[in-house]
mmCIF file of C-alpha atoms in Angstrom:
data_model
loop_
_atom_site.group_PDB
_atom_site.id
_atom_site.type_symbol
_atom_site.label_atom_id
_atom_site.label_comp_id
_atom_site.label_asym_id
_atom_site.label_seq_id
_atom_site.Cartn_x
_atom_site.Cartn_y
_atom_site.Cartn_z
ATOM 1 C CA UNK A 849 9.626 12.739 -11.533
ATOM 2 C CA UNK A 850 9.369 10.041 -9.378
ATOM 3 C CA UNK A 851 5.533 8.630 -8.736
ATOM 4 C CA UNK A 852 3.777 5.992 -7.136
ATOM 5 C CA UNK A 853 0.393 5.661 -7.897
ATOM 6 C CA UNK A 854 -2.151 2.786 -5.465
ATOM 7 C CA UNK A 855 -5.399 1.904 -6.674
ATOM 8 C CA UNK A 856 -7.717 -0.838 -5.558
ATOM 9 C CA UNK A 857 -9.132 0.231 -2.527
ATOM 10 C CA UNK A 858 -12.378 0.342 -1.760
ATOM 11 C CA UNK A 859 -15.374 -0.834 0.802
ATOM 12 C CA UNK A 860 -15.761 -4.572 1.028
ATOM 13 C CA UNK A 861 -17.610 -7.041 3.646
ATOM 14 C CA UNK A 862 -15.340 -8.886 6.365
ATOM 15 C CA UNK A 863 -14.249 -12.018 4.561
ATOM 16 C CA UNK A 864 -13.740 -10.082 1.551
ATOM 17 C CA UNK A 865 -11.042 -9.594 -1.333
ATOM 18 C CA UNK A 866 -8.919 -6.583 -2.836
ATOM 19 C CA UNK A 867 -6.473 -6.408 -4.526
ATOM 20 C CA UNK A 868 -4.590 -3.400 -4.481
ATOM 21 C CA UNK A 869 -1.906 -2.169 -7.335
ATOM 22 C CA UNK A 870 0.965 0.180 -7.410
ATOM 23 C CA UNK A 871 2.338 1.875 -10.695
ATOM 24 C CA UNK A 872 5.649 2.962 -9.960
ATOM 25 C CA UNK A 873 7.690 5.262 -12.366
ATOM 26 C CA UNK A 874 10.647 7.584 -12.676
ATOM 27 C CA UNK A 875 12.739 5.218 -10.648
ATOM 28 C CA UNK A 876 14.515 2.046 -11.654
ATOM 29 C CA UNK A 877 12.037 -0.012 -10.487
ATOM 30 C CA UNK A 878 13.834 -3.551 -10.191
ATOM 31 C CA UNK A 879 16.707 -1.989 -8.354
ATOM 32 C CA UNK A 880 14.087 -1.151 -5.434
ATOM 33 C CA UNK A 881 12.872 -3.035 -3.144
ATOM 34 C CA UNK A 882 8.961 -2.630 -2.428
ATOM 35 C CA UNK A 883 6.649 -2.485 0.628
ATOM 36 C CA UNK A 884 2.572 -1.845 1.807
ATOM 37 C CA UNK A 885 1.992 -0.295 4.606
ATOM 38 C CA UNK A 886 -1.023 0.969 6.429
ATOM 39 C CA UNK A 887 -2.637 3.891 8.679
ATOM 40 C CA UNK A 888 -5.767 3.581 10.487
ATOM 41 C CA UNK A 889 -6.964 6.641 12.256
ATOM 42 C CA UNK A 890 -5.125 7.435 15.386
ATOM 43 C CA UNK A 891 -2.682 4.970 14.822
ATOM 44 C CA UNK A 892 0.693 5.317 13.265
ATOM 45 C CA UNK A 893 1.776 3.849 9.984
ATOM 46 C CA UNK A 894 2.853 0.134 9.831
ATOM 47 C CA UNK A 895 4.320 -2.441 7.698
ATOM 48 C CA UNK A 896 2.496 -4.875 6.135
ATOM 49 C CA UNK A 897 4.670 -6.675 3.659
ATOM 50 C CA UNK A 898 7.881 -6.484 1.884
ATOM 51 C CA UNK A 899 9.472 -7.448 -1.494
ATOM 52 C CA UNK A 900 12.685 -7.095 -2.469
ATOM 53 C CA UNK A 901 14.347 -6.385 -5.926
ATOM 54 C CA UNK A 902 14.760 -10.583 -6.156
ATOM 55 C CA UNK A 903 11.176 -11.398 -5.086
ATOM 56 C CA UNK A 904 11.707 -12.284 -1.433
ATOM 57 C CA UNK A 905 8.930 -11.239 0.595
ATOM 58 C CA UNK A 906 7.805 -10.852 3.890
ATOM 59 C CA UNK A 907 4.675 -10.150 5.495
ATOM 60 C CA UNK A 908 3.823 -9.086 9.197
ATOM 61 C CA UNK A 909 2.786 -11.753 11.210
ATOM 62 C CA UNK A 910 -0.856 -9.995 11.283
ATOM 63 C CA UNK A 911 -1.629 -10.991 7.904
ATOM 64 C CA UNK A 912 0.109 -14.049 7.223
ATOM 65 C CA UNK A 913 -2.109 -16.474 5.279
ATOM 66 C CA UNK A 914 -4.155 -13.570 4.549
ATOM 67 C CA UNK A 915 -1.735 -11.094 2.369
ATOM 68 C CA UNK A 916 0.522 -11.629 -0.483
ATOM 69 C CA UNK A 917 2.802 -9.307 -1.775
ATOM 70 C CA UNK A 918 4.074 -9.518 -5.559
ATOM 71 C CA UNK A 919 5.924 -7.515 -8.093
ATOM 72 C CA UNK A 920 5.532 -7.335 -12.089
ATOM 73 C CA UNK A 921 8.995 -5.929 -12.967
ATOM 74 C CA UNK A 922 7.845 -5.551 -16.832
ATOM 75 C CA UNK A 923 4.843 -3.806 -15.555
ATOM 76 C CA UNK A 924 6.563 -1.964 -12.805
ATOM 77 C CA UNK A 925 3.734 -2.807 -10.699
ATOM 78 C CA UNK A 926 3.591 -4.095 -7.136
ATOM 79 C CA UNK A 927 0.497 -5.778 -5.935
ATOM 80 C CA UNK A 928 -1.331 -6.888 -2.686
ATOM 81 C CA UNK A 929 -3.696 -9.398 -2.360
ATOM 82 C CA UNK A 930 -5.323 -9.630 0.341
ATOM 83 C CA UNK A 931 -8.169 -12.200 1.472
ATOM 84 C CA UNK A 932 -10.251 -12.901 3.981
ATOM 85 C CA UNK A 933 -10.746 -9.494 5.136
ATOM 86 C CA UNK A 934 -10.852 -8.445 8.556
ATOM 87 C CA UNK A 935 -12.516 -5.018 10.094
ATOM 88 C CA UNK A 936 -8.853 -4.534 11.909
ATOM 89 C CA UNK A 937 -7.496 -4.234 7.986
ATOM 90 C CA UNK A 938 -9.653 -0.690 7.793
ATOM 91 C CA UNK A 939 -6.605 1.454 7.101
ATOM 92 C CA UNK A 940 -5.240 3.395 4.204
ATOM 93 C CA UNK A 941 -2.456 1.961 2.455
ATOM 94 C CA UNK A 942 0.317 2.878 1.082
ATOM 95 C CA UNK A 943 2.927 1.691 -1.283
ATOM 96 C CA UNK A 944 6.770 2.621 -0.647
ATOM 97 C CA UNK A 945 9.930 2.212 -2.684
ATOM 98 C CA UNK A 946 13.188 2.149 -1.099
ATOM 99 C CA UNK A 947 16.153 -0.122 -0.124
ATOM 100 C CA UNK A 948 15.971 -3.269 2.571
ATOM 101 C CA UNK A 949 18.008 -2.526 5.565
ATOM 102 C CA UNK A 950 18.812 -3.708 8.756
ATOM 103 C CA UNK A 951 16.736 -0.813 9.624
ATOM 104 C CA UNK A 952 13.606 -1.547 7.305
ATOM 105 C CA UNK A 953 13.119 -0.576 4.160
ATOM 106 C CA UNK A 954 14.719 3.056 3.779
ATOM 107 C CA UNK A 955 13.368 5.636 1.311
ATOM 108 C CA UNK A 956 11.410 8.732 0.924
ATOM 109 C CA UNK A 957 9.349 7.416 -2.256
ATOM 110 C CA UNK A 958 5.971 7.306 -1.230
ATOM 111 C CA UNK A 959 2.399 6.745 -2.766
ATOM 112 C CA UNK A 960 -0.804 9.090 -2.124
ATOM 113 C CA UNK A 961 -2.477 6.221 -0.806
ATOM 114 C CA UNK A 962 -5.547 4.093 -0.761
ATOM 115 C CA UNK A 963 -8.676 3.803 1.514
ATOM 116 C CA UNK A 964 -9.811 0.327 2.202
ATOM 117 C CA UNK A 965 -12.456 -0.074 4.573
ATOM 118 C CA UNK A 966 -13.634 -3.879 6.167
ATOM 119 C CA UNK A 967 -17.369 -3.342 7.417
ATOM 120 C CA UNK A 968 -20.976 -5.189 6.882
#
């Protein structure tokens, strides 16, 4: 059974730090490449950053600086650190495993989710 599980979220003050985690199992894990991605209300869901089975990332230009994006293949564990929190950042987010394409990162292995949630 294949799950992906987020923690991490949580309510924190604009300027803040999280650091959310993803524990992957029942999948290879370093033969999949990783991603975050985000839903605030009423919008759709969005990428946020990528990693790929060798550790090259990439991160939307929204949170460059801001977000990093790393994988523990021992662990199977994909993280996202984010920093200096903005209210814009108020989304859940959501871990994904899958494979890079031309298309984006393809797969139907999806986490529950996390709330995070940038206010004073």
């Amino acid at each position: 059974q294949v799950r992906l599980v987020e923690s991490g979220g949580g309510l924190v003050q604009p300027g803040g730090s999280l650091r959310l985690s993803c524990a992957v199992s029942g999948i290879v894990f370093k033969l999949y490449d990783m991603g975050w991605y985000r839903q605030a209300p009423g919008n759709e869901r969005e990428k946020v950053a990528i990693i790929t089975s060798r550790g090259r990332t990439d991160h939307v230009d929204s949170v460059k600086g801001r977000f990093t994006i790393s994988r523990d293949t021992e662990k199977k564990i994909v993280y996202l650190q984010m920093n200096n929190l903005k209210p814009e950042d108020t989304a859940v987010y959501y871990c994904k495993a899958g494979t890079l394409t031309s298309a984006g990162l393809v797969g139907n292995y999806w986490g529950q989710g996390t709330q995070v949630t940038v206010s004073s």
